[in-house]
PDB file of C-alpha atoms in Angstrom:
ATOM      1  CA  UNK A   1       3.371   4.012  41.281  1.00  0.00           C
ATOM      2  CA  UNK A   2       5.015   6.404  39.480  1.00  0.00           C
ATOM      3  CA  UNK A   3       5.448   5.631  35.392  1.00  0.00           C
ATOM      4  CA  UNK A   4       6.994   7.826  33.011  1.00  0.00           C
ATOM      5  CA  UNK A   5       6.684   7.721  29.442  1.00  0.00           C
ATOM      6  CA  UNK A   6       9.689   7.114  27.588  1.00  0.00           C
ATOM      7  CA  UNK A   7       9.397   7.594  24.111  1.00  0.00           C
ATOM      8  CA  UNK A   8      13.533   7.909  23.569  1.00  0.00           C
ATOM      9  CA  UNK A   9      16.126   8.236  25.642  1.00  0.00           C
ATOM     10  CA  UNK A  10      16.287  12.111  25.452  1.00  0.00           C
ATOM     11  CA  UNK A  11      11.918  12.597  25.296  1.00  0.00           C
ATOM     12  CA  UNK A  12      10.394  11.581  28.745  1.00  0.00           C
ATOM     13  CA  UNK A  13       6.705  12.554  29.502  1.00  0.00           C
ATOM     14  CA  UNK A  14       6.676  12.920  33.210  1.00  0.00           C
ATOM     15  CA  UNK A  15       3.874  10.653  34.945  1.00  0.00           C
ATOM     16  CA  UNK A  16       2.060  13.927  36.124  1.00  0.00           C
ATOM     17  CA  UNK A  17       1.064  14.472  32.641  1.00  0.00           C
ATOM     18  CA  UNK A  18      -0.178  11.579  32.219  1.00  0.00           C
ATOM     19  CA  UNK A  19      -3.856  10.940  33.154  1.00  0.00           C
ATOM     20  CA  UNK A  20      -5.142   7.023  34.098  1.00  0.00           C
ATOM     21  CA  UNK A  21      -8.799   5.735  34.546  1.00  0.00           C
ATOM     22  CA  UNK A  22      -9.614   2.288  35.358  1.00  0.00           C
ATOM     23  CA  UNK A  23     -12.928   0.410  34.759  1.00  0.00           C
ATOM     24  CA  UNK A  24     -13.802  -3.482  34.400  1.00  0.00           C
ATOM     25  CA  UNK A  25     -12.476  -5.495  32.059  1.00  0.00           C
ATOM     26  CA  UNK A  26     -14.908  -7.510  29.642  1.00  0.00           C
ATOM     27  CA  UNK A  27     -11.776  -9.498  28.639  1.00  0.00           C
ATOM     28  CA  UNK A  28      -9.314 -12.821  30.185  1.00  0.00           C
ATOM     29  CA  UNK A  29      -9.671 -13.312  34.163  1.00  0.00           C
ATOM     30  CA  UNK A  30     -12.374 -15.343  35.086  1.00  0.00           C
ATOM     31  CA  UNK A  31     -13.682 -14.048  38.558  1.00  0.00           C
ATOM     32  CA  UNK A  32     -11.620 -10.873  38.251  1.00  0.00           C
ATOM     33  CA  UNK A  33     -13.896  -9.457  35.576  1.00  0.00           C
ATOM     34  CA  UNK A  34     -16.720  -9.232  37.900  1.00  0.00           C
ATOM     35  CA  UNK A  35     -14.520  -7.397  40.687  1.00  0.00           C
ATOM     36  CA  UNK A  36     -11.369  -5.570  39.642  1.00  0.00           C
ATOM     37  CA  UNK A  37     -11.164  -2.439  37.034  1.00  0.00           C
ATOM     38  CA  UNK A  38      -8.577  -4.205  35.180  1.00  0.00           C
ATOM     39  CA  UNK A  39      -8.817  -2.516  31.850  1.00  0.00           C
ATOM     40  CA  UNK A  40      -6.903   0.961  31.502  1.00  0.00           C
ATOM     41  CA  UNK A  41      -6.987   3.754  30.017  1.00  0.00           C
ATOM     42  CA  UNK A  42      -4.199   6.095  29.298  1.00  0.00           C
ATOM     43  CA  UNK A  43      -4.346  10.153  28.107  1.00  0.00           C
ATOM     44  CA  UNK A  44      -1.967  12.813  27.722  1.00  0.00           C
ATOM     45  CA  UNK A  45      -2.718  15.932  26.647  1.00  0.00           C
ATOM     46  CA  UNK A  46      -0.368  17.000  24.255  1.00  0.00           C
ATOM     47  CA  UNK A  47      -1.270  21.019  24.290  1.00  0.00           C
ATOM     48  CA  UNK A  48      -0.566  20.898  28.218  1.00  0.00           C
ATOM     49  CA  UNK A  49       2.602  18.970  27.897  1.00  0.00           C
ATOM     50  CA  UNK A  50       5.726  21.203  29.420  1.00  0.00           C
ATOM     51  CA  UNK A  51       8.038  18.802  28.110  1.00  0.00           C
ATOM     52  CA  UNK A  52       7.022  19.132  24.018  1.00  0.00           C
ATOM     53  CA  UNK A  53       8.427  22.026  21.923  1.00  0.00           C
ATOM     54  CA  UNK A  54       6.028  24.049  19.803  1.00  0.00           C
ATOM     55  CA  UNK A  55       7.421  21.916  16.401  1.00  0.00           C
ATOM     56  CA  UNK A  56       6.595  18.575  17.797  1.00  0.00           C
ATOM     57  CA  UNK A  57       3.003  19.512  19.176  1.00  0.00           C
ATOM     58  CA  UNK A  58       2.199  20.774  15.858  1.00  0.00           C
ATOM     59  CA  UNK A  59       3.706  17.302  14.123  1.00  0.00           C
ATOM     60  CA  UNK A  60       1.654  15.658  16.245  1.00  0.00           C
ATOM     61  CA  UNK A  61      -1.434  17.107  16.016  1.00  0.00           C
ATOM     62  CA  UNK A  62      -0.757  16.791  12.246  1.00  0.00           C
ATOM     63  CA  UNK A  63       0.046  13.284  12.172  1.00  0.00           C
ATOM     64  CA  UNK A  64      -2.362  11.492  14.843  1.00  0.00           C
ATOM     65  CA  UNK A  65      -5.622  10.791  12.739  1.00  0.00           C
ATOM     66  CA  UNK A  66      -7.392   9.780  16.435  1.00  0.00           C
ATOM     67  CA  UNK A  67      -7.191  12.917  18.350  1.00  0.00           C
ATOM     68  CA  UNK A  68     -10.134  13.948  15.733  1.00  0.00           C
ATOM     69  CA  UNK A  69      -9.510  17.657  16.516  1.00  0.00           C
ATOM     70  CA  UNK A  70      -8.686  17.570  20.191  1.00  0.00           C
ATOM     71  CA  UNK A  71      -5.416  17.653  22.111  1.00  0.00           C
ATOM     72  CA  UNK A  72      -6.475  14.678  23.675  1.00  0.00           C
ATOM     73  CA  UNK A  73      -4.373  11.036  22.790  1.00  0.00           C
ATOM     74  CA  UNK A  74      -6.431   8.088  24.783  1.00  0.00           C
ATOM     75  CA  UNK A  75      -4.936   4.684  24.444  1.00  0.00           C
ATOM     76  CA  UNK A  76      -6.553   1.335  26.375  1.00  0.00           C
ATOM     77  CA  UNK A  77      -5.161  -2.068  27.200  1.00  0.00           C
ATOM     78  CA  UNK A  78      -7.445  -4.964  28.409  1.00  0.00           C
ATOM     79  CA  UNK A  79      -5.087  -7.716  27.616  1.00  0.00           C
ATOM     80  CA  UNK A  80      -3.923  -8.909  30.421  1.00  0.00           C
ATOM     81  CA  UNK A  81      -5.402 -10.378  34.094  1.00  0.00           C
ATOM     82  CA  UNK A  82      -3.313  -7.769  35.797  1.00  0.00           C
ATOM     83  CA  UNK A  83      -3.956  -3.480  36.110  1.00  0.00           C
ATOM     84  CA  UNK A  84      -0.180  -3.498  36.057  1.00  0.00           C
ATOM     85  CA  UNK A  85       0.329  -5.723  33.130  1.00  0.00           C
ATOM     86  CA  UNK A  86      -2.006  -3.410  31.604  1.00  0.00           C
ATOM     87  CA  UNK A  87      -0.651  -0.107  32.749  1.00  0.00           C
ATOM     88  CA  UNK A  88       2.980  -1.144  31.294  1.00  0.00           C
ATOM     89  CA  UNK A  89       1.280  -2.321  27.757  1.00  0.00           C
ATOM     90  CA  UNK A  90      -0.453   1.142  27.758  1.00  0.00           C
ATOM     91  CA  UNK A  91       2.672   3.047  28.031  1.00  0.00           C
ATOM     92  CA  UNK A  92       4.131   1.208  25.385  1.00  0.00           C
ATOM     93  CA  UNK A  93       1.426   1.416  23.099  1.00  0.00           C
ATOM     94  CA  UNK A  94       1.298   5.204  23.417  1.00  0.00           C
ATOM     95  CA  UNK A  95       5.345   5.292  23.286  1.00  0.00           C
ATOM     96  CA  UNK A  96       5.193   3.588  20.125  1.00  0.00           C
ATOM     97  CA  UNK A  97       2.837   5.763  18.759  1.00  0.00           C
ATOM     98  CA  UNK A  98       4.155   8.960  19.686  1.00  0.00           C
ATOM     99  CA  UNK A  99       7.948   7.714  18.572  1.00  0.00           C
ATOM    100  CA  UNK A 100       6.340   6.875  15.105  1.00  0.00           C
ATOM    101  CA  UNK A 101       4.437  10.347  14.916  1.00  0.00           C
ATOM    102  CA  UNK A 102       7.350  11.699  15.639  1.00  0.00           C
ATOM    103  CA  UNK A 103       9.242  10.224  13.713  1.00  0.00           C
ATOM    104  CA  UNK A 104      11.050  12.766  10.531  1.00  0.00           C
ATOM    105  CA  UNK A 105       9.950  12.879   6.973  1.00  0.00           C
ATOM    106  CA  UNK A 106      11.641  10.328   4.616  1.00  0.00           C
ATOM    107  CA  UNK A 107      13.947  12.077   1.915  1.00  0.00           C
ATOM    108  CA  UNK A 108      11.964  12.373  -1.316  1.00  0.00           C
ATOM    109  CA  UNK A 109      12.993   9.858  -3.670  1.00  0.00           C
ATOM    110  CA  UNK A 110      15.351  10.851  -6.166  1.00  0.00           C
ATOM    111  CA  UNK A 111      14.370   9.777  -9.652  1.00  0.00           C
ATOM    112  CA  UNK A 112      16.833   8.106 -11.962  1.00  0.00           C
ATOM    113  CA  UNK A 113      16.645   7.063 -15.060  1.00  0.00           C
ATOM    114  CA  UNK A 114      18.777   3.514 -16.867  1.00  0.00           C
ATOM    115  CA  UNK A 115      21.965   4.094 -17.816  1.00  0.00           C
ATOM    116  CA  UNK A 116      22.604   3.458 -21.917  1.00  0.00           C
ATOM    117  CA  UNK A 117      24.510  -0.195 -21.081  1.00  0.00           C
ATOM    118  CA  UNK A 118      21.594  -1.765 -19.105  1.00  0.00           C
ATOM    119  CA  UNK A 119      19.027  -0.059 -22.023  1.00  0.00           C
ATOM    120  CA  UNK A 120      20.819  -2.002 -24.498  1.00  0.00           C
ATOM    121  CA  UNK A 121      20.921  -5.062 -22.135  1.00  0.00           C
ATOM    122  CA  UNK A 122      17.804  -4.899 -22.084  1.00  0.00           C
ATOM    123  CA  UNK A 123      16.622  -4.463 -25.979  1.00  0.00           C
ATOM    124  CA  UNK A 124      18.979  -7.428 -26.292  1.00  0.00           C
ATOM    125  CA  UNK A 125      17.805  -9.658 -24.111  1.00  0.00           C
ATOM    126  CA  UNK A 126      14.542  -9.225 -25.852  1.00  0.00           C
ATOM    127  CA  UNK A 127      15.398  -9.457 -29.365  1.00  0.00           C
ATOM    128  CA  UNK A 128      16.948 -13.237 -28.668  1.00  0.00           C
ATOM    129  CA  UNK A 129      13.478 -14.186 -26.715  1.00  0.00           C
ATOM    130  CA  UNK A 130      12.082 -13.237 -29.703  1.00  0.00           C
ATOM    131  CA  UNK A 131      14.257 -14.806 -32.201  1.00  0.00           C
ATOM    132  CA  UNK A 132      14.044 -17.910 -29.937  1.00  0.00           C
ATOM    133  CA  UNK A 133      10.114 -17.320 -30.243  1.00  0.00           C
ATOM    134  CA  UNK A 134      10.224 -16.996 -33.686  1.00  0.00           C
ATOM    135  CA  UNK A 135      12.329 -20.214 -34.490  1.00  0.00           C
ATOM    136  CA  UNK A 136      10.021 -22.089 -32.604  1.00  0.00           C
ATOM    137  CA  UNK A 137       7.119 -21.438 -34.982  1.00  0.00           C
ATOM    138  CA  UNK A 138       6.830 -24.027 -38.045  1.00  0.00           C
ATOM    139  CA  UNK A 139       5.725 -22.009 -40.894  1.00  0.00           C
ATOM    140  CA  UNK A 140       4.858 -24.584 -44.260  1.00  0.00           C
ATOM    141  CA  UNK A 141       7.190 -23.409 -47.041  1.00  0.00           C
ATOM    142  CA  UNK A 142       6.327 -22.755 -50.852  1.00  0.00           C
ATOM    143  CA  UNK A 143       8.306 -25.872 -51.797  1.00  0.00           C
ATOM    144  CA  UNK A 144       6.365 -28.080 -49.417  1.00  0.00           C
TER     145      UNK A 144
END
């Protein structure tokens, strides 16, 4: 079974680069647990990778906080009774995460400032709460 990581239509990580292991689940599937290696683990090496130009290996070696200095992205699934089930939601785990490493930087805000009209709006809109503050206090008169 040959699966290829598709992280967008024009990025696909052929499924030689891609490295499985298998090993027993301690999650869901009753008798299973004791005899299949349901749980998987997915790597990919992204220094090795023939199909990753020099910009992108360096954005993600910058941007993945779990390779903790190696070349090395791991991801495991356990979720489901099936190695198959698992294999698919291990491929999309690590598609999701390289698409969002991958992603480009947002443009730097631009900052604005209020324009004069909504300044005054503004002061306005606070001087009548505070008249309307201010008639609401009874203040005792000389004349009282």
């Amino acid at each position: 079974m040959a699966l290829e990581l598709v992280i967008h239509p024009r990025l696909v990580i052929p499924a030689a680069e891609l490295t499985w292991s298998f090993r027993r689940s301690a999650g869901p599937g009753g008798q299973n647990v004791n005899k299949l290696e349901t749980a998987v683990e997915l790597s990919f090496d992204i220094e090795a990778c023939s199909v990753l130009g020099p910009f992108q290996k360096q954005r993600l070696q910058a941007r993945l906080p779990q390779l903790k200095g190696s070349s090395v992205l791991s991801i495991q699934a356990s979720e489901h009774r099936s190695q198959y089930k698992n294999r698919c939601l291990a491929l999309e785990k690590m598609a999701a995460v390289l698409r969002e490493a991958l992603k480009p930087d947002p443009k730097p805000r631009r900052a604005t400032k209020p324009s004069k009209a909504a300044t005054r709006r503004r002061l306005d809109s606070k001087k009548m709460r505070g008249d309307v503050k201010r008639n609401r206090q009874h203040r005792p008169r000389l004349d009282d």
